[in-house]
């Protein structure tokens, strides 16, 4: 049993805020987390006693636990996520907006007494390396023991964060979270960028409840980055070392659930023996211009909160090894001997218990694991972790990739002509909607820089900020648009994907080093099949040529759709991007009339 002790800080800003929030939420106890292993052991025991966690098979998954959420609470809820800036214009057309006063009033009514009979856990936490001047501090108050145990994996919690805060600073994110009655009608994820505050109520789901991740490290951080001249982005970070010992660092923005984690843990095919690819991050990158004028990136997280279904020894062997011990699994399926299973794994050999806790017969139509079921894994578990993963200075980025799932139009890889054009490619990137996102399946959802759900302010102003970064850099990274998901007319993927993406990565690296060829097209430089190392690939030349093709008709339509997208964002879209669109359209027209 955890015993509440006196607050381990004299910081009066923190103490008075915690008191004020406790007065509103009325918990029975307030417990300050110190982040120790002893505390984690006691919290885990309590979570098991309360039925929040189920211990998994100690031989098959040592140190690992299983959790099942309320079936109404299985994903981020973008429609209930708000940016509460003083004016609606500051939040822009792509965010839900609520007046800050109104939001506080509305949520205070739900928080009022929401923690009666519960404990309020105070989690001081740090995002970013403790030695880095760029780390960000937050304090999350929550009534969820599941949140505490996940935050412990995803950030550095407890004394380490309080020490960094010190006795007098009020520069910390004020995060308040309660699962309350987990009623979707009373669920709100609200951000107050000007006050460095987050209030989240009614959901225990990771992206809504682990406030250090999407809420702080992306929405609030992107707002701050705009004020301070850096970038907080939804990007994986990868180290690639060639057999000759040349190292490049690559950042890649891809919409949720489109293979970002797999790319961050890529295992090259046998023809690329000697190449070493290592993970720095799988979801978030903070990037600043270094003294040498290059763009340096850090991953502020300490763990991976990834989608389980589809992960297997073929798609992501490093992730499978990472998940062998000391993880938390949420909403996957359970085997009779208390191991985990999800769609995409071999088998199952037996009937299962599904993510709702119901018996599941082999061959049943309904998935056994929820499609958005998750693992939470400590960073050190990853066998491909880069030694630079927690370098406080970050790593210098050679290339930035923007991607998305597009079955047509977007070639396997395009290198931008320049920074402005690269920003344009990112600002107009999109992905086809899948069954996991509400709305018509197969429609293009524009997801600029994969940040649609995470820009903490107006999207047009965000594009202008991206453009302005160019002037701060002496050696800007090259920008590429990639698409692993293009299909043939009969619906087959043209490119094999996964580990084979190494071939595209190598071309990208070689372009950065000025070594590889490319073809100039109206929309950017694309590799010709001969520019790619295709030794041993299991795909036809025709399919690869089709994956690489720029079709002027398709692109004319695409650019027309970009006009609608810019229209939707409104008057803050920078003129440089509007002009860029017209320029690209003019080159396409010229090509079509030739
Ligand atoms: C996401 C995630 O939804 O990383 O993007 O969880
Ligand atoms: Mn993500």
Coordinates of C-alpha atoms and ligand atoms in Angstrom, one line a residue:
X1 CA 0.0 0.0 0.0
X2 CA 1.3 3.4 -0.9
X3 CA 1.4 5.9 1.9
X4 CA 0.8 9.6 1.1
X5 CA 3.7 11.7 2.4
X6 CA 4.3 15.4 2.7
X7 CA 4.8 17.1 -0.7
X8 CA 8.5 16.6 -1.6
X9 CA 8.8 20.2 -2.8
X10 CA 8.7 23.8 -1.5
X11 CA 7.8 25.2 -4.9
X12 CA 4.9 27.4 -3.9
X13 CA 3.5 27.7 -7.5
X14 CA 3.3 24.0 -7.7
X15 CA 2.0 23.5 -4.2
X16 CA -0.8 26.1 -4.5
X17 CA -1.9 24.8 -7.9
X18 CA -2.0 21.2 -6.6
X19 CA -4.1 22.4 -3.6
X20 CA -6.4 24.3 -5.9
X21 CA -7.0 21.4 -8.2
X22 CA -7.5 19.0 -5.2
X23 CA -10.1 21.4 -3.8
X24 CA -12.0 21.1 -7.1
X25 CA -11.6 17.3 -7.7
X26 CA -11.9 16.3 -4.0
X27 CA -9.8 13.2 -4.0
X28 CA -9.5 11.1 -0.8
X29 CA -5.7 11.2 -1.0
X30 CA -3.1 13.1 -2.8
X31 CA 0.0 11.0 -3.6
X32 CA 3.2 12.6 -5.0
X33 CA 5.1 10.2 -7.3
X34 CA 8.9 10.0 -6.7
X35 CA 9.5 7.7 -9.7
X36 CA 11.4 5.1 -7.8
X37 CA 11.4 1.4 -8.6
X38 CA 10.0 0.7 -5.2
X39 CA 7.1 3.0 -5.9
X40 CA 6.5 1.3 -9.3
X41 CA 6.4 -2.1 -7.6
X42 CA 3.8 -0.9 -5.1
X43 CA 1.7 0.9 -7.7
X44 CA 1.7 -2.2 -10.0
X45 CA 0.6 -4.4 -7.1
X46 CA -2.2 -2.0 -6.3
X47 CA -3.2 -1.9 -10.0
X48 CA -3.3 -5.7 -10.0
X49 CA -5.4 -5.8 -6.8
X50 CA -7.8 -3.3 -8.3
X51 CA -8.1 -5.3 -11.5
X52 CA -6.6 -2.4 -13.6
X53 CA -3.7 -4.7 -14.7
X54 CA -3.5 -8.4 -15.2
X55 CA 0.0 -9.9 -14.9
X56 CA 1.0 -11.8 -18.0
X57 CA 2.7 -15.2 -18.2
X58 CA 6.0 -14.6 -16.2
X59 CA 7.9 -17.0 -18.5
X60 CA 6.7 -15.8 -21.8
X61 CA 6.4 -12.0 -21.0
X62 CA 8.3 -11.3 -17.8
X63 CA 7.5 -8.1 -16.1
X64 CA 4.5 -7.4 -18.4
X65 CA 0.9 -6.5 -17.8
X66 CA -2.4 -6.5 -19.6
X67 CA -5.0 -3.8 -19.5
X68 CA -8.5 -3.6 -20.9
X69 CA -10.1 -0.2 -21.4
X70 CA -13.7 0.8 -21.3
X71 CA -15.0 -0.3 -24.8
X72 CA -16.1 3.3 -25.4
X73 CA -12.6 4.6 -24.9
X74 CA -10.2 3.1 -27.3
X75 CA -8.6 5.9 -29.4
X76 CA -7.9 9.6 -29.5
X77 CA -11.0 11.6 -29.9
X78 CA -10.2 14.4 -32.3
X79 CA -13.8 15.7 -32.3
X80 CA -13.5 16.2 -28.5
X81 CA -10.1 17.8 -28.6
X82 CA -10.0 21.6 -28.3
X83 CA -7.4 24.4 -28.6
X84 CA -8.6 27.1 -26.2
X85 CA -6.8 30.3 -27.4
X86 CA -8.3 33.7 -26.6
X87 CA -9.6 34.0 -30.2
X88 CA -10.9 31.4 -32.6
X89 CA -8.6 32.7 -35.3
X90 CA -5.5 31.8 -33.2
X91 CA -6.7 28.1 -33.2
X92 CA -7.4 28.3 -36.9
X93 CA -9.7 26.3 -39.2
X94 CA -8.2 22.9 -38.5
X95 CA -8.7 22.9 -34.7
X96 CA -11.8 22.7 -32.6
X97 CA -11.9 25.9 -30.6
X98 CA -13.5 26.7 -27.3
X99 CA -13.3 30.1 -25.5
X100 CA -10.9 29.5 -22.6
X101 CA -13.3 30.8 -19.9
X102 CA -16.1 28.7 -21.2
X103 CA -13.8 25.6 -21.4
X104 CA -12.7 26.1 -17.8
X105 CA -16.3 26.5 -16.6
X106 CA -17.5 23.5 -18.6
X107 CA -14.7 21.2 -17.5
X108 CA -14.6 22.4 -13.9
X109 CA -18.2 21.3 -13.6
X110 CA -17.1 17.8 -14.6
X111 CA -13.9 17.8 -12.5
X112 CA -15.9 19.0 -9.4
X113 CA -15.8 16.0 -7.1
X114 CA -14.7 13.7 -9.9
X115 CA -11.9 12.2 -7.7
X116 CA -14.1 11.4 -4.6
X117 CA -13.1 8.0 -3.3
X118 CA -10.0 8.0 -5.4
X119 CA -6.4 9.1 -5.1
X120 CA -5.0 12.0 -7.0
X121 CA -1.5 11.1 -8.2
X122 CA 0.9 14.0 -8.7
X123 CA 3.3 13.1 -11.5
X124 CA 6.1 15.6 -12.1
X125 CA 7.6 14.6 -15.4
X126 CA 10.3 15.5 -17.8
X127 CA 10.1 15.2 -21.6
X128 CA 13.6 15.2 -23.2
X129 CA 16.9 14.2 -21.9
X130 CA 17.5 15.4 -18.3
X131 CA 20.8 16.9 -19.4
X132 CA 19.3 18.8 -22.3
X133 CA 18.5 22.5 -22.1
X134 CA 15.6 21.8 -24.3
X135 CA 13.8 19.3 -22.0
X136 CA 10.2 20.4 -21.0
X137 CA 8.7 20.0 -17.6
X138 CA 5.1 19.0 -16.8
X139 CA 3.1 18.0 -13.8
X140 CA 0.2 15.7 -14.5
X141 CA -2.5 15.3 -11.8
X142 CA -4.5 12.2 -12.5
X143 CA -6.8 9.7 -10.8
X144 CA -5.6 6.8 -13.0
X145 CA -3.0 4.4 -11.8
X146 CA -2.8 3.2 -15.4
X147 CA -1.7 6.7 -16.5
X148 CA 1.0 6.8 -13.8
X149 CA 2.4 3.5 -14.9
X150 CA 2.4 4.4 -18.6
X151 CA 3.8 7.9 -17.9
X152 CA 6.6 6.2 -16.0
X153 CA 7.6 4.4 -19.3
X154 CA 7.0 7.3 -21.6
X155 CA 8.8 10.1 -19.6
X156 CA 11.1 10.6 -16.6
X157 CA 8.8 11.0 -13.6
X158 CA 9.2 12.0 -10.0
X159 CA 12.2 13.5 -8.1
X160 CA 14.3 14.0 -11.3
X161 CA 11.6 16.4 -12.6
X162 CA 11.0 18.2 -9.3
X163 CA 14.8 18.7 -8.9
X164 CA 14.9 20.3 -12.3
X165 CA 11.9 22.5 -11.5
X166 CA 13.5 23.8 -8.4
X167 CA 12.0 25.8 -5.6
X168 CA 10.7 28.9 -7.4
X169 CA 10.0 28.3 -11.1
X170 CA 6.5 28.3 -12.5
X171 CA 7.7 27.1 -15.9
X172 CA 5.9 23.8 -16.0
X173 CA 2.9 22.4 -17.8
X174 CA -0.1 22.3 -15.6
X175 CA -1.9 19.1 -16.6
X176 CA -5.1 17.9 -15.0
X177 CA -6.6 14.6 -15.9
X178 CA -9.5 12.5 -14.6
X179 CA -11.2 9.5 -16.2
X180 CA -14.2 10.7 -14.2
X181 CA -17.2 8.5 -15.3
X182 CA -15.7 7.8 -18.7
X183 CA -18.8 9.2 -20.4
X184 CA -18.2 10.1 -24.1
X185 CA -20.7 12.9 -23.6
X186 CA -18.5 14.4 -20.9
X187 CA -15.2 13.8 -22.5
X188 CA -13.0 16.8 -23.4
X189 CA -9.3 17.2 -24.2
X190 CA -8.6 20.9 -23.8
X191 CA -5.4 22.9 -24.3
X192 CA -4.6 26.4 -23.1
X193 CA -1.3 27.2 -25.0
X194 CA -1.0 30.7 -23.5
X195 CA -1.3 29.3 -20.0
X196 CA 0.8 26.1 -20.6
X197 CA -2.2 24.2 -19.3
X198 CA -4.0 21.0 -20.3
X199 CA -7.3 19.8 -18.9
X200 CA -8.4 16.3 -20.0
X201 CA -11.4 14.6 -18.7
X202 CA -13.5 11.5 -19.4
X203 CA -10.9 9.3 -21.1
X204 CA -8.1 7.0 -20.0
X205 CA -6.8 6.4 -23.5
X206 CA -3.1 7.0 -24.1
X207 CA -3.3 9.9 -26.6
X208 CA -5.9 11.6 -24.5
X209 CA -4.6 10.8 -21.0
X210 CA -0.8 10.5 -21.1
X211 CA -0.5 14.3 -21.2
X212 CA 3.2 14.4 -21.9
X213 CA 2.8 12.9 -25.3
X214 CA 0.3 14.4 -27.9
X215 CA -1.0 17.2 -25.6
X216 CA 2.3 18.6 -24.3
X217 CA 5.1 17.4 -26.6
X218 CA 3.1 18.2 -29.8
X219 CA 0.2 20.6 -29.3
X220 CA 1.6 22.8 -26.5
X221 CA 5.2 22.4 -27.7
X222 CA 4.3 23.4 -31.3
X223 CA 2.8 26.6 -30.0
X224 CA 5.9 27.2 -27.9
X225 CA 8.2 26.3 -30.8
X226 CA 6.5 28.9 -32.9
X227 CA 7.2 31.6 -30.3
X228 CA 10.8 30.4 -29.8
X229 CA 11.8 29.6 -33.4
X230 CA 12.0 25.8 -33.4
X231 CA 9.8 22.9 -34.5
X232 CA 7.8 20.3 -32.5
X233 CA 6.8 17.6 -35.0
X234 CA 5.0 14.3 -35.3
X235 CA 8.1 12.5 -36.7
X236 CA 10.1 9.3 -36.3
X237 CA 13.9 9.7 -36.1
X238 CA 16.3 7.2 -37.6
X239 CA 20.1 6.8 -37.6
X240 CA 21.5 5.1 -40.8
X241 CA 25.1 4.1 -40.8
X242 CA 26.6 2.8 -44.1
X243 CA 29.1 0.0 -44.4
X244 CA 31.7 2.7 -44.9
X245 CA 30.8 4.2 -41.6
X246 CA 29.0 7.3 -42.9
X247 CA 26.1 8.3 -40.7
X248 CA 22.9 10.1 -41.6
X249 CA 20.0 11.0 -39.5
X250 CA 16.5 11.1 -41.0
X251 CA 13.3 12.5 -39.7
X252 CA 9.9 11.3 -41.1
X253 CA 6.4 12.6 -40.6
X254 CA 3.6 10.0 -41.3
X255 CA 0.0 10.1 -40.2
X256 CA -1.0 7.9 -37.3
X257 CA -1.0 4.2 -38.0
X258 CA 0.8 4.3 -41.3
X259 CA 4.0 2.5 -40.4
X260 CA 6.1 5.2 -38.6
X261 CA 7.1 2.8 -35.9
X262 CA 8.1 0.1 -38.4
X263 CA 10.2 2.6 -40.4
X264 CA 11.9 3.7 -37.2
X265 CA 12.9 0.1 -36.5
X266 CA 13.6 -0.9 -40.1
X267 CA 15.7 -4.0 -40.8
X268 CA 17.5 -3.8 -44.2
X269 CA 17.2 -6.6 -46.6
X270 CA 20.2 -9.1 -47.0
X271 CA 21.5 -7.2 -50.0
X272 CA 22.3 -4.3 -47.7
X273 CA 24.5 -6.2 -45.4
X274 CA 26.8 -3.9 -43.4
X275 CA 24.2 -1.1 -43.1
X276 CA 23.1 -0.4 -39.6
X277 CA 19.8 1.3 -39.0
X278 CA 19.0 2.4 -35.5
X279 CA 16.0 4.0 -33.8
X280 CA 16.1 7.4 -32.1
X281 CA 12.3 7.9 -31.9
X282 CA 9.1 6.6 -33.4
X283 CA 6.6 9.4 -32.9
X284 CA 7.9 12.9 -31.9
X285 CA 10.8 15.1 -32.8
X286 CA 11.8 18.5 -31.5
X287 CA 14.1 20.2 -33.9
X288 CA 16.3 23.3 -33.3
X289 CA 18.9 25.0 -35.4
X290 CA 22.4 24.3 -33.9
X291 CA 25.3 26.6 -33.7
X292 CA 26.7 25.2 -37.0
X293 CA 23.4 26.1 -38.8
X294 CA 22.2 22.5 -39.1
X295 CA 18.9 21.3 -37.8
X296 CA 19.2 19.1 -34.7
X297 CA 16.5 16.8 -33.5
X298 CA 15.7 15.1 -30.2
X299 CA 13.1 12.5 -29.3
X300 CA 11.5 13.8 -26.1
X301 CA 9.9 10.5 -25.2
X302 CA 11.4 7.5 -23.3
X303 CA 9.2 4.8 -24.6
X304 CA 7.1 3.6 -27.5
X305 CA 3.3 3.7 -27.4
X306 CA 2.6 1.8 -30.6
X307 CA -0.2 0.1 -32.4
X308 CA 0.0 -3.7 -31.8
X309 CA -2.0 -5.3 -34.7
X310 CA 0.1 -5.8 -37.8
X311 CA 3.3 -6.0 -35.8
X312 CA 5.1 -9.3 -36.4
X313 CA 8.5 -10.8 -37.1
X314 CA 8.2 -9.9 -40.8
X315 CA 6.9 -6.3 -40.5
X316 CA 8.9 -5.4 -37.4
X317 CA 11.2 -8.0 -35.9
X318 CA 12.9 -5.3 -33.6
X319 CA 9.5 -4.4 -32.1
X320 CA 8.7 -8.1 -31.5
X321 CA 11.9 -8.4 -29.5
X322 CA 11.2 -5.1 -27.7
X323 CA 7.9 -6.5 -26.6
X324 CA 9.3 -9.6 -24.9
X325 CA 9.4 -8.2 -21.4
X326 CA 8.5 -5.2 -19.1
X327 CA 5.7 -3.8 -21.3
X328 CA 2.0 -2.9 -20.8
X329 CA -0.4 -4.1 -23.4
X330 CA -3.8 -2.5 -23.8
X331 CA -6.9 -4.0 -25.6
X332 CA -5.0 -6.8 -27.3
X333 CA -6.3 -10.4 -27.0
X334 CA -5.3 -12.8 -24.3
X335 CA -4.3 -16.5 -24.7
X336 CA -5.4 -19.1 -22.2
X337 CA -1.8 -19.1 -20.7
X338 CA -1.9 -15.4 -20.3
X339 CA 0.2 -14.3 -23.2
X340 CA -0.9 -11.7 -25.7
X341 CA -2.1 -12.0 -29.3
X342 CA -3.2 -9.7 -32.1
X343 CA -4.1 -9.8 -35.7
X344 CA -1.0 -10.2 -37.9
X345 CA 0.7 -12.6 -35.5
X346 CA 0.9 -16.3 -36.5
X347 CA -2.0 -18.4 -35.3
X348 CA -3.7 -18.3 -32.9
X349 CA -3.4 -22.0 -32.0
X350 CA -6.2 -21.8 -29.5
X351 CA -9.4 -19.8 -28.7
X352 CA -8.7 -16.5 -27.0
X353 CA -10.2 -13.9 -24.7
X354 CA -10.8 -10.8 -26.9
X355 CA -10.1 -7.2 -26.0
X356 CA -13.6 -6.9 -24.5
X357 CA -12.9 -9.8 -22.2
X358 CA -15.2 -12.1 -24.1
X359 CA -14.4 -15.7 -25.3
X360 CA -13.2 -15.6 -28.9
X361 CA -13.3 -18.6 -31.2
X362 CA -10.6 -19.2 -33.7
X363 CA -11.6 -18.0 -37.1
X364 CA -14.2 -15.6 -35.7
X365 CA -14.9 -12.6 -38.0
X366 CA -14.6 -9.9 -35.4
X367 CA -11.0 -9.1 -34.5
X368 CA -9.7 -10.5 -31.2
X369 CA -7.5 -7.5 -30.6
X370 CA -8.9 -4.0 -31.0
X371 CA -7.5 -2.5 -34.3
X372 CA -6.1 0.4 -32.2
X373 CA -4.8 -1.9 -29.4
X374 CA -1.4 -0.7 -28.1
X375 CA 1.8 -1.6 -26.4
X376 CA 3.8 0.6 -24.1
X377 CA 7.5 -0.3 -24.2
X378 CA 10.5 1.2 -22.5
X379 CA 13.0 2.7 -25.0
X380 CA 15.9 0.5 -23.7
X381 CA 13.9 -2.6 -24.7
X382 CA 14.4 -1.8 -28.4
X383 CA 17.3 -3.9 -29.7
X384 CA 17.9 -1.3 -32.5
X385 CA 18.1 1.7 -30.2
X386 CA 20.6 4.3 -31.3
X387 CA 23.4 5.4 -28.9
X388 CA 22.3 8.9 -29.9
X389 CA 18.7 8.4 -28.7
X390 CA 19.2 10.5 -25.6
X391 CA 22.0 12.7 -26.8
X392 CA 21.1 16.1 -25.1
X393 CA 22.3 18.0 -28.2
X394 CA 20.2 16.0 -30.6
X395 CA 21.3 14.7 -34.0
X396 CA 21.8 16.7 -37.2
X397 CA 19.1 15.9 -39.7
X398 CA 20.1 15.2 -43.3
X399 CA 16.6 14.6 -44.7
X400 CA 13.0 15.1 -43.7
X401 CA 10.4 12.8 -45.2
X402 CA 6.7 13.5 -45.5
X403 CA 4.4 10.5 -46.2
X404 CA 0.9 9.1 -46.1
X405 CA -1.1 6.3 -47.5
X406 CA -2.0 7.1 -51.1
X407 CA -3.1 4.4 -53.5
X408 CA -2.7 6.7 -56.5
X409 CA -0.9 9.8 -57.6
X410 CA 2.0 10.1 -55.2
X411 CA 5.2 8.4 -56.4
X412 CA 7.4 6.2 -54.2
X413 CA 9.7 9.1 -53.6
X414 CA 10.0 12.8 -54.7
X415 CA 12.8 15.1 -53.7
X416 CA 11.7 18.7 -53.4
X417 CA 13.3 21.4 -55.6
X418 CA 14.0 23.6 -52.5
X419 CA 12.8 24.3 -48.9
X420 CA 9.7 26.2 -49.9
X421 CA 8.7 23.4 -52.3
X422 CA 9.4 20.9 -49.6
X423 CA 7.2 22.8 -47.1
X424 CA 4.5 22.8 -49.8
X425 CA 4.8 19.0 -50.2
X426 CA 4.4 18.6 -46.4
X427 CA 1.6 21.2 -46.1
X428 CA -0.5 19.4 -48.8
X429 CA 0.3 15.8 -47.8
X430 CA -2.6 13.6 -47.2
X431 CA -3.7 10.0 -46.5
X432 CA -6.6 7.9 -47.6
X433 CA -9.1 7.4 -44.8
X434 CA -9.3 3.9 -43.5
X435 CA -12.0 2.2 -41.5
X436 CA -10.2 3.4 -38.3
X437 CA -11.1 7.0 -39.1
X438 CA -14.7 8.0 -39.2
X439 CA -16.0 9.3 -42.6
X440 CA -15.9 7.9 -46.1
X441 CA -13.3 5.2 -46.6
X442 CA -10.8 6.1 -49.4
X443 CA -11.3 9.8 -49.2
X444 CA -8.1 11.9 -48.9
X445 CA -7.7 13.5 -45.6
X446 CA -5.2 16.3 -45.8
X447 CA -2.8 15.8 -42.9
X448 CA -0.1 18.6 -43.2
X449 CA 3.2 17.3 -41.9
X450 CA 1.1 14.5 -40.2
X451 CA 0.3 17.3 -37.7
X452 CA -3.4 17.9 -38.5
X453 CA -4.5 16.7 -35.0
X454 CA -1.5 18.2 -33.3
X455 CA -0.8 21.8 -34.4
X456 CA -1.5 23.9 -31.3
X457 CA -2.4 27.0 -33.3
X458 CA -3.5 28.1 -36.8
X459 CA -2.3 25.9 -39.6
X460 CA -1.6 28.7 -42.1
X461 CA 0.6 30.4 -39.4
X462 CA 2.3 27.0 -38.8
X463 CA 3.2 26.8 -42.6
X464 CA 4.6 30.3 -42.4
X465 CA 6.7 29.2 -39.4
X466 CA 8.0 26.2 -41.4
X467 CA 9.0 28.6 -44.2
X468 CA 10.7 31.0 -41.8
X469 CA 12.9 28.2 -40.5
X470 CA 14.8 28.3 -43.8
X471 CA 16.4 31.6 -42.9
X472 CA 17.7 30.3 -39.6
X473 CA 19.6 27.4 -41.2
X474 CA 23.0 27.3 -43.0
X475 CA 22.5 23.7 -44.1
X476 CA 18.8 22.9 -44.3
X477 CA 17.9 19.2 -44.6
X478 CA 16.6 18.1 -47.9
X479 CA 12.8 17.4 -48.0
X480 CA 11.2 14.3 -49.6
X481 CA 7.7 13.1 -50.2
X482 CA 7.4 9.3 -50.0
X483 CA 4.5 6.8 -50.5
X484 CA 4.9 3.1 -49.8
X485 CA 1.2 2.4 -50.6
X486 CA 0.6 3.1 -54.3
X487 CA -1.5 0.5 -55.9
X488 CA -2.0 -0.9 -59.4
X489 CA -5.3 -0.6 -61.2
X490 CA -6.2 -4.1 -60.0
X491 CA -5.6 -3.0 -56.3
X492 CA -2.2 -4.6 -55.7
X493 CA 0.6 -2.8 -53.9
X494 CA 3.3 -1.8 -56.4
X495 CA 6.1 -1.6 -53.8
X496 CA 6.8 -4.4 -51.3
X497 CA 7.4 -1.9 -48.4
X498 CA 8.7 -2.7 -44.9
X499 CA 12.4 -3.7 -45.0
X500 CA 12.5 -3.0 -48.7
X501 CA 12.0 0.7 -47.9
X502 CA 15.8 0.6 -47.2
X503 CA 16.3 0.9 -51.0
X504 CA 14.5 4.3 -50.9
X505 CA 16.3 5.3 -47.8
X506 CA 19.6 4.6 -49.5
X507 CA 18.6 6.8 -52.5
X508 CA 17.6 9.6 -50.1
X509 CA 20.9 9.3 -48.3
X510 CA 22.8 9.3 -51.6
X511 CA 20.9 12.4 -52.8
X512 CA 21.8 14.1 -49.5
X513 CA 25.5 13.2 -50.2
X514 CA 25.2 14.3 -53.8
X515 CA 25.8 10.8 -55.2
X516 CA 22.6 9.5 -56.7
X517 CA 20.8 10.3 -59.9
X518 CA 17.2 11.4 -60.4
X519 CA 14.8 12.6 -63.0
X520 CA 13.4 16.1 -62.9
X521 CA 9.6 16.1 -63.2
X522 CA 7.1 19.0 -62.9
X523 CA 6.5 18.0 -59.2
X524 CA 10.1 17.3 -58.1
X525 CA 13.0 15.0 -58.6
X526 CA 12.1 11.3 -58.6
X527 CA 14.4 8.3 -58.8
X528 CA 14.4 6.3 -62.0
X529 CA 14.4 2.6 -61.5
X530 CA 18.2 2.6 -62.3
X531 CA 18.8 5.2 -59.6
X532 CA 17.6 2.7 -56.9
X533 CA 19.6 -0.3 -55.7
X534 CA 17.1 -3.1 -56.6
X535 CA 19.4 -6.1 -56.3
X536 CA 17.4 -9.1 -55.2
X537 CA 14.1 -7.3 -54.9
X538 CA 10.9 -9.4 -55.2
X539 CA 9.0 -7.0 -57.5
X540 CA 8.6 -6.6 -61.2
X541 CA 10.4 -3.8 -63.1
X542 CA 7.0 -2.7 -64.4
X543 CA 5.5 -2.4 -60.9
X544 CA 8.5 -0.4 -59.7
X545 CA 8.3 1.9 -62.7
X546 CA 4.6 2.4 -62.0
X547 CA 5.3 3.1 -58.3
X548 CA 7.7 5.9 -59.5
X549 CA 5.6 7.4 -62.2
X550 CA 4.4 11.0 -62.1
X551 CA 1.1 11.2 -64.0
X552 CA 0.4 14.8 -65.1
X553 CA -3.3 14.2 -65.2
X554 CA -3.4 12.8 -61.7
X555 CA -1.2 15.6 -60.5
X556 CA -3.3 18.3 -62.1
X557 CA -6.3 17.0 -60.1
X558 CA -4.2 16.8 -57.0
X559 CA -3.1 20.4 -57.3
X560 CA -6.7 21.5 -57.8
X561 CA -7.6 19.7 -54.6
X562 CA -4.7 21.6 -52.9
X563 CA -6.5 24.8 -53.7
X564 CA -9.6 23.6 -51.8
X565 CA -7.4 22.6 -48.9
X566 CA -5.8 26.1 -48.8
X567 CA -9.2 27.6 -49.1
X568 CA -10.3 25.7 -46.0
X569 CA -7.4 26.9 -44.0
X570 CA -8.1 30.5 -45.0
X571 CA -6.2 33.7 -45.4
X572 CA -3.2 32.8 -43.3
X573 CA -1.8 30.3 -45.9
X574 CA 1.4 32.0 -46.9
X575 CA 1.5 33.6 -50.4
X576 CA 4.7 31.6 -51.1
X577 CA 2.7 28.4 -50.9
X578 CA -0.2 29.7 -53.0
X579 CA 2.3 30.8 -55.6
X580 CA 4.2 27.5 -55.4
X581 CA 0.9 25.7 -56.3
X582 CA 0.4 27.9 -59.4
X583 CA 4.0 27.3 -60.4
X584 CA 3.6 23.6 -60.2
X585 CA 0.3 23.7 -62.1
X586 CA 1.9 25.8 -64.8
X587 CA 4.8 23.2 -65.2
X588 CA 2.3 20.4 -65.4
X589 CA 0.2 22.2 -68.0
X590 CA 3.4 22.8 -70.1
X591 CA 4.2 19.1 -69.8
X592 CA 0.7 18.1 -70.9
X593 CA 0.8 20.3 -74.0
X594 CA 4.2 19.2 -75.0
Ligands
LIG1 C1 -1.0 8.6 -32.7 C2 -0.1 7.9 -31.8 O1 -2.3 8.5 -32.6 O2 1.1 8.0 -31.9 O3 -0.5 9.3 -33.6 O4 -0.6 7.3 -30.8
LIG2 MN1 1.6 9.4 -33.4

